[in-house]
Coordinates of C-alpha atoms in Angstrom, one line a residue:
X1 CA -67.8 72.8 -120.1
X2 CA -67.1 74.5 -116.8
X3 CA -67.7 78.2 -116.1
X4 CA -66.0 79.6 -113.0
X5 CA -66.9 82.9 -111.2
X6 CA -65.1 84.4 -108.2
X7 CA -67.5 85.0 -105.4
X8 CA -66.5 88.6 -105.3
X9 CA -67.8 89.1 -108.8
X10 CA -71.3 87.9 -108.0
X11 CA -73.7 90.7 -107.4
X12 CA -76.3 89.0 -105.3
X13 CA -75.5 87.9 -101.8
X14 CA -78.2 85.2 -101.8
X15 CA -76.1 82.4 -103.3
X16 CA -78.6 79.5 -102.6
X17 CA -81.3 81.4 -104.5
X18 CA -78.8 82.1 -107.4
X19 CA -77.9 78.4 -107.6
X20 CA -81.5 77.5 -108.0
X21 CA -81.9 80.0 -110.8
X22 CA -78.8 78.7 -112.6
X23 CA -80.2 75.2 -112.7
X24 CA -83.4 76.6 -114.3
X25 CA -81.4 78.2 -117.1
X26 CA -81.1 74.8 -118.9
X27 CA -81.7 71.1 -118.4
X28 CA -78.1 70.7 -119.5
X29 CA -76.7 72.3 -116.3
X30 CA -75.5 69.2 -114.5
X31 CA -73.8 70.7 -111.4
X32 CA -73.3 73.9 -109.6
X33 CA -70.6 73.9 -106.9
X34 CA -69.8 76.7 -104.4
X35 CA -66.4 76.9 -102.7
X36 CA -65.1 79.7 -100.5
X37 CA -63.8 81.6 -103.5
X38 CA -65.6 80.3 -106.5
X39 CA -68.9 79.3 -108.0
X40 CA -68.4 76.6 -110.6
X41 CA -71.1 75.8 -113.2
X42 CA -71.0 72.6 -115.3
X43 CA -72.9 72.7 -118.6
X44 CA -73.1 69.7 -121.0
X45 CA -75.3 71.1 -123.7
X46 CA -74.5 72.2 -127.3
X47 CA -75.7 75.8 -127.0
X48 CA -72.6 77.0 -125.2
X49 CA -72.6 80.6 -126.5
X50 CA -76.2 81.4 -125.7
X51 CA -76.0 79.6 -122.3
X52 CA -72.8 81.5 -121.4
X53 CA -74.5 84.8 -122.2
X54 CA -77.6 84.0 -120.1
X55 CA -75.4 82.8 -117.3
X56 CA -73.3 86.0 -117.3
X57 CA -76.5 88.1 -117.2
X58 CA -77.8 86.1 -114.3
X59 CA -74.4 86.4 -112.4
X60 CA -74.3 90.1 -113.0
X61 CA -77.9 90.8 -111.9
X62 CA -78.0 92.8 -108.6
X63 CA -81.1 92.0 -106.6
X64 CA -82.5 94.3 -104.0
X65 CA -80.7 93.0 -100.9
X66 CA -83.1 92.1 -98.1
X67 CA -81.5 89.4 -96.0
X68 CA -83.6 86.7 -94.3
X69 CA -84.2 87.6 -90.6
X70 CA -84.3 84.9 -87.9
X71 CA -87.3 85.4 -85.7
X72 CA -86.9 82.5 -83.3
X73 CA -84.5 79.6 -82.9
X74 CA -83.9 76.7 -80.5
X75 CA -80.9 75.0 -82.1
X76 CA -78.0 77.0 -80.7
X77 CA -75.0 75.0 -79.5
X78 CA -76.8 71.7 -80.2
X79 CA -76.1 69.2 -82.9
X80 CA -78.4 66.3 -83.7
X81 CA -77.4 63.7 -86.4
X82 CA -79.5 60.9 -87.7
X83 CA -80.8 59.5 -91.0
X84 CA -83.8 59.9 -93.3
X85 CA -86.1 57.4 -94.9
X86 CA -84.8 56.8 -98.5
X87 CA -86.5 55.5 -101.6
X88 CA -86.1 51.9 -102.6
X89 CA -86.0 53.1 -106.3
X90 CA -84.9 56.7 -106.8
X91 CA -87.2 57.3 -109.8
X92 CA -90.3 56.1 -107.9
X93 CA -90.0 58.2 -104.7
X94 CA -90.4 57.1 -101.1
X95 CA -93.0 54.7 -99.8
X96 CA -94.1 55.0 -96.2
X97 CA -95.2 51.7 -94.6
X98 CA -95.7 50.1 -91.2
X99 CA -95.0 52.3 -88.3
X100 CA -93.8 55.1 -90.5
X101 CA -97.2 55.2 -92.2
X102 CA -98.8 55.4 -88.8
X103 CA -96.4 58.3 -87.9
X104 CA -97.6 60.0 -91.1
X105 CA -101.2 59.7 -89.9
X106 CA -100.3 60.8 -86.4
X107 CA -98.7 64.0 -87.7
X108 CA -101.7 64.7 -89.8
X109 CA -104.0 64.2 -86.7
X110 CA -101.8 66.7 -84.9
X111 CA -102.6 69.3 -87.5
X112 CA -106.3 68.4 -87.4
X113 CA -106.2 69.2 -83.7
X114 CA -104.5 72.5 -84.4
X115 CA -107.1 73.5 -87.1
X116 CA -110.0 72.6 -84.8
X117 CA -108.8 75.3 -82.4
X118 CA -109.6 77.8 -85.0
X119 CA -113.0 76.3 -85.9
X120 CA -111.7 75.4 -89.3
X121 CA -114.1 73.8 -91.8
X122 CA -112.4 70.7 -93.2
X123 CA -112.8 70.5 -97.0
X124 CA -111.6 67.9 -99.5
X125 CA -110.6 69.4 -102.8
X126 CA -110.0 67.9 -106.3
X127 CA -106.5 66.8 -107.4
X128 CA -106.6 68.6 -110.7
X129 CA -107.2 72.3 -111.5
X130 CA -108.9 73.7 -114.5
X131 CA -107.0 76.1 -116.8
X132 CA -109.5 78.8 -115.8
X133 CA -108.6 78.4 -112.1
X134 CA -104.9 78.2 -112.8
X135 CA -105.0 81.5 -114.8
X136 CA -107.1 83.3 -112.2
X137 CA -104.6 82.4 -109.4
X138 CA -101.6 83.4 -111.6
X139 CA -99.6 80.5 -110.1
X140 CA -98.2 79.3 -113.5
X141 CA -97.6 82.9 -114.5
X142 CA -95.3 83.5 -111.5
X143 CA -93.9 80.0 -111.0
X144 CA -93.8 78.2 -114.4
X145 CA -90.8 76.2 -113.2
X146 CA -93.1 74.3 -110.7
X147 CA -96.1 73.8 -112.9
X148 CA -97.4 70.4 -114.1
X149 CA -100.0 70.2 -116.9
X150 CA -102.0 67.1 -117.5
X151 CA -101.6 65.3 -120.9
X152 CA -104.2 62.8 -122.2
X153 CA -104.8 60.4 -125.1
X154 CA -107.3 61.8 -127.5
X155 CA -110.6 59.8 -127.3
X156 CA -110.4 58.6 -130.9
X157 CA -110.5 55.0 -132.1
X158 CA -107.3 55.3 -134.2
X159 CA -105.3 56.8 -131.3
X160 CA -106.4 54.2 -128.8
X161 CA -105.5 51.4 -131.2
X162 CA -102.2 52.9 -131.9
X163 CA -101.4 53.2 -128.2
X164 CA -102.1 49.5 -127.8
X165 CA -100.0 48.6 -130.8
X166 CA -97.1 50.9 -129.9
X167 CA -97.1 49.5 -126.3
X168 CA -96.9 46.0 -127.6
X169 CA -93.8 46.8 -129.6
X170 CA -92.3 49.1 -126.9
X171 CA -92.5 52.1 -129.2
X172 CA -92.7 55.8 -128.1
X173 CA -96.3 56.8 -127.5
X174 CA -95.6 60.5 -126.9
X175 CA -97.1 61.7 -130.2
X176 CA -100.5 60.1 -129.2
X177 CA -100.9 62.5 -126.3
X178 CA -102.4 66.0 -126.3
X179 CA -102.3 68.7 -123.7
X180 CA -105.5 68.9 -121.6
X181 CA -107.2 71.9 -120.0
X182 CA -106.2 70.7 -116.5
X183 CA -103.2 71.0 -114.2
X184 CA -102.0 69.0 -111.2
X185 CA -102.7 71.1 -108.2
X186 CA -99.5 72.8 -106.7
X187 CA -101.3 73.6 -103.4
X188 CA -104.8 73.4 -101.8
X189 CA -105.7 76.9 -100.9
X190 CA -106.7 78.1 -104.4
X191 CA -109.9 76.0 -104.2
X192 CA -111.0 77.8 -101.0
X193 CA -110.9 81.0 -103.0
X194 CA -112.7 79.5 -105.9
X195 CA -115.5 78.3 -103.7
X196 CA -116.1 81.9 -102.5
X197 CA -115.8 83.7 -105.8
X198 CA -118.1 86.8 -106.0
X199 CA -119.3 86.2 -102.5
X200 CA -119.2 88.1 -99.2
X201 CA -117.9 86.2 -96.2
X202 CA -120.6 85.3 -93.6
X203 CA -118.3 85.9 -90.6
X204 CA -115.6 88.3 -89.6
X205 CA -113.1 85.4 -90.2
X206 CA -113.6 82.2 -92.1
X207 CA -111.1 79.4 -91.6
X208 CA -110.7 76.3 -93.8
X209 CA -108.5 73.3 -93.5
X210 CA -107.6 70.8 -96.1
X211 CA -105.2 67.9 -96.6
X212 CA -104.0 66.2 -99.8
X213 CA -101.4 65.4 -102.4
X214 CA -99.8 68.2 -104.3
X215 CA -97.4 68.3 -107.3
X216 CA -94.6 70.6 -108.2
X217 CA -92.0 70.2 -110.9
X218 CA -88.9 70.5 -108.9
X219 CA -85.4 70.5 -110.5
X220 CA -83.5 67.2 -110.2
X221 CA -80.8 68.8 -108.0
X222 CA -83.5 69.8 -105.4
X223 CA -84.9 66.2 -105.0
X224 CA -84.1 64.8 -101.6
X225 CA -85.6 62.6 -98.9
X226 CA -87.6 65.7 -97.7
X227 CA -88.3 67.3 -101.1
X228 CA -90.1 65.5 -103.9
X229 CA -92.4 66.3 -106.9
X230 CA -95.4 64.8 -105.3
X231 CA -96.1 65.4 -101.6
X232 CA -98.8 65.8 -99.0
X233 CA -99.7 69.2 -97.6
X234 CA -101.9 70.2 -94.7
X235 CA -103.2 73.8 -95.1
X236 CA -105.1 76.1 -92.9
X237 CA -106.6 79.0 -94.9
X238 CA -108.1 82.1 -93.3
X239 CA -110.1 84.9 -95.0
X240 CA -111.5 88.1 -93.4
X241 CA -110.6 91.6 -92.3
X242 CA -107.0 92.5 -92.3
X243 CA -106.7 92.5 -88.5
X244 CA -108.3 89.1 -88.0
X245 CA -106.2 87.5 -90.8
X246 CA -102.9 88.9 -89.4
X247 CA -103.8 87.9 -85.9
X248 CA -104.6 84.4 -87.0
X249 CA -101.3 84.0 -88.9
X250 CA -99.4 85.2 -85.9
X251 CA -101.2 83.0 -83.4
X252 CA -100.7 80.0 -85.6
X253 CA -97.0 80.8 -85.8
X254 CA -96.9 80.8 -82.0
X255 CA -98.9 77.5 -81.7
X256 CA -96.7 75.7 -84.2
X257 CA -93.4 76.8 -82.6
X258 CA -94.8 75.3 -79.3
X259 CA -95.6 72.1 -81.2
X260 CA -92.2 72.0 -82.8
X261 CA -90.6 72.4 -79.3
X262 CA -93.0 69.8 -77.8
X263 CA -91.9 67.3 -80.4
X264 CA -88.2 67.9 -79.5
X265 CA -87.3 69.2 -83.0
X266 CA -84.6 71.7 -83.5
X267 CA -84.5 74.7 -85.9
X268 CA -85.5 78.3 -86.4
X269 CA -88.2 80.6 -87.8
X270 CA -87.1 83.1 -90.4
X271 CA -88.5 85.5 -93.0
X272 CA -88.8 83.9 -96.4
X273 CA -90.1 84.3 -99.9
X274 CA -91.8 82.3 -102.7
X275 CA -89.5 80.9 -105.5
X276 CA -89.9 83.7 -108.0
X277 CA -87.7 83.0 -111.0
X278 CA -88.6 85.7 -113.6
X279 CA -86.6 88.8 -113.3
X280 CA -89.7 91.0 -113.4
X281 CA -91.0 89.3 -110.2
X282 CA -87.8 89.6 -108.1
X283 CA -89.0 92.7 -106.4
X284 CA -91.6 90.5 -104.7
X285 CA -88.8 88.7 -102.9
X286 CA -87.8 91.9 -101.2
X287 CA -91.4 92.8 -100.5
X288 CA -92.1 89.5 -98.8
X289 CA -89.0 89.5 -96.7
X290 CA -89.0 93.2 -95.7
X291 CA -92.7 93.2 -95.0
X292 CA -92.5 89.8 -93.2
X293 CA -95.4 88.5 -95.4
X294 CA -93.9 85.0 -95.2
X295 CA -92.3 83.1 -92.4
X296 CA -90.8 79.6 -92.6
X297 CA -90.2 77.1 -89.8
X298 CA -86.9 75.5 -90.6
X299 CA -85.8 72.1 -89.3
X300 CA -82.1 72.5 -88.8
X301 CA -80.6 70.1 -86.3
X302 CA -77.1 70.7 -87.6
X303 CA -75.1 72.7 -90.2
X304 CA -75.7 70.1 -92.9
X305 CA -79.5 69.8 -92.7
X306 CA -81.8 72.7 -93.2
X307 CA -85.2 72.7 -94.8
X308 CA -88.7 74.2 -94.3
X309 CA -91.4 72.2 -92.6
X310 CA -94.1 74.9 -92.5
X311 CA -94.8 78.3 -93.9
X312 CA -97.0 81.2 -92.5
X313 CA -98.2 83.5 -95.3
X314 CA -100.0 86.8 -95.5
X315 CA -101.5 87.2 -99.0
X316 CA -103.1 90.6 -98.3
X317 CA -105.8 91.0 -100.9
X318 CA -103.8 89.8 -103.9
X319 CA -105.8 86.6 -104.3
X320 CA -109.1 87.7 -102.9
X321 CA -109.2 90.5 -105.4
X322 CA -108.9 88.1 -108.3
X323 CA -111.9 86.2 -107.0
X324 CA -113.8 89.3 -105.9
X325 CA -114.3 88.1 -102.3
X326 CA -115.4 90.7 -99.7
X327 CA -115.7 90.7 -96.0
X328 CA -119.1 90.6 -94.1
X329 CA -118.9 94.4 -94.1
X330 CA -118.5 94.7 -97.8
X331 CA -114.7 95.5 -98.0
X332 CA -112.3 93.6 -100.0
X333 CA -111.2 90.6 -97.9
X334 CA -107.6 89.8 -96.8
X335 CA -106.3 86.3 -96.6
X336 CA -103.5 84.1 -95.3
X337 CA -102.4 80.5 -95.3
X338 CA -100.4 78.3 -93.0
X339 CA -99.1 75.2 -94.8
X340 CA -97.3 72.1 -93.6
X341 CA -95.4 69.5 -95.6
X342 CA -96.4 66.3 -93.9
X343 CA -93.6 64.1 -95.2
X344 CA -91.1 66.8 -94.1
X345 CA -92.4 66.5 -90.5
X346 CA -92.2 62.7 -90.8
X347 CA -88.6 62.9 -91.9
X348 CA -87.7 65.3 -89.2
X349 CA -89.1 62.9 -86.5
X350 CA -87.3 60.0 -88.1
X351 CA -84.0 62.0 -88.4
X352 CA -84.3 63.0 -84.7
X353 CA -85.5 59.8 -83.1
X354 CA -85.0 57.0 -85.6
X355 CA -87.6 54.5 -86.9
X356 CA -88.3 52.8 -83.5
X357 CA -91.8 53.8 -82.7
X358 CA -91.1 53.6 -78.9
X359 CA -88.6 56.4 -79.2
X360 CA -91.0 58.9 -80.7
X361 CA -92.6 61.8 -78.7
X362 CA -95.4 60.6 -76.4
X363 CA -98.0 62.9 -77.9
X364 CA -97.5 61.3 -81.3
X365 CA -97.5 57.8 -79.8
X366 CA -100.9 58.6 -78.2
X367 CA -102.4 59.8 -81.5
X368 CA -101.2 56.7 -83.2
X369 CA -102.4 54.4 -80.4
X370 CA -105.9 56.0 -80.4
X371 CA -106.3 55.7 -84.1

C-alpha cells in the first residue's frame, strides 16, 4: 500500500527528520521516497487502518521550527567523488584489513594526540551497561529506538540441553533465551559519570578520553558504509564549572576543524540535535539547535554524500545532576562531550583519496609508519 502526501501539506520543514520517524512507525514500512512535490510511503503490513492513522498524525504534527545553522564550511564550489569500503556480506558488516586497518589505528592515534593536549585521562570502559546505569542516564527513555538489551540462556540444565538439541536439528532456540539486566553500551561517556557519582571533582576541569565499540539499533534504511549498528567511538568527556566546560567544547571544535582541513576533507559544521523520537521530547530538538548545545562536523564532499563524523556537545548539568557530581567549589558540575565515529573518518579518507596508502595525508602516513 502506498500513501502519498503533497509536500505543501506536510507541517514540518525538516523532511529528513520526518522520514526517519516514519520508518520507526512500523517495521512494515519498506520505503519512503521524497520527490519535488510528494512524499510517498510504502507500507506492506496488515494493520493498514491503524498505520494510516498514525502516519496522518505524524504528517500533521507541526514542530517548533528551528533550522540548522551552518557555522563553518570549506566545501563551496568543490566536488569530490570517490567510493567507500563496502561489506563482503551485507548482514555481517564491514571488515577493515591490511592498510585500511592501519588507517583505522592511525586515525585513533590522531585523536589520542588531541586528547593529550587537554591532559585527558584515558580510561577503558566495559562493553555492557547495567540496567541501573541505563535508567540513571535516561538513554533508553529518550532513545528507545536505538537501544540494545542483552539476552541470555538461563543457567539451567534442561535449557542448556534443549539448546544443544534444538541446534542439532536446526530448530528455533528463541524461547530458551531470557532478558538480562544488561544493555550494550550506546556510547562511552556514561561510565565517566558513573565513576564520579556522589563525588566532588578534584580540579576545576576533569577531562577523560575513551575508545571502544558501541552499539545502536539503527533502522535498516539508515545502514550504509558509514553507518552501522556496531561502531567504534572515540570520546573526550569534560566535567567542571560552566565556563571551563564551554571553553573546552569550543576549543575542541576549533582544533578538530583544523584537523579536518589538514586531512584535506570537505564539509561543514552545523547546529544539530539528538534523535528524539517521542513527541514529548521534540521540544529538546529546538532547544539544542537554538541554544547551540550540539554541533556536528559533516563530511560533505558533494551533494550526494553528507554525514556526521564528529559531534560537540554541551550537556549542561542534565547528566551530572542524575549522578550528583559537584565541582571542586561545591556547585553542581556542568559537562560536555566531543565524540568521533572512527569508521566514519576512515570512510571519509578512503572516499577522498582511495585505498592506496601512498595517497593518504602525510600526517596519517607518519602515525601509521611510527606504529
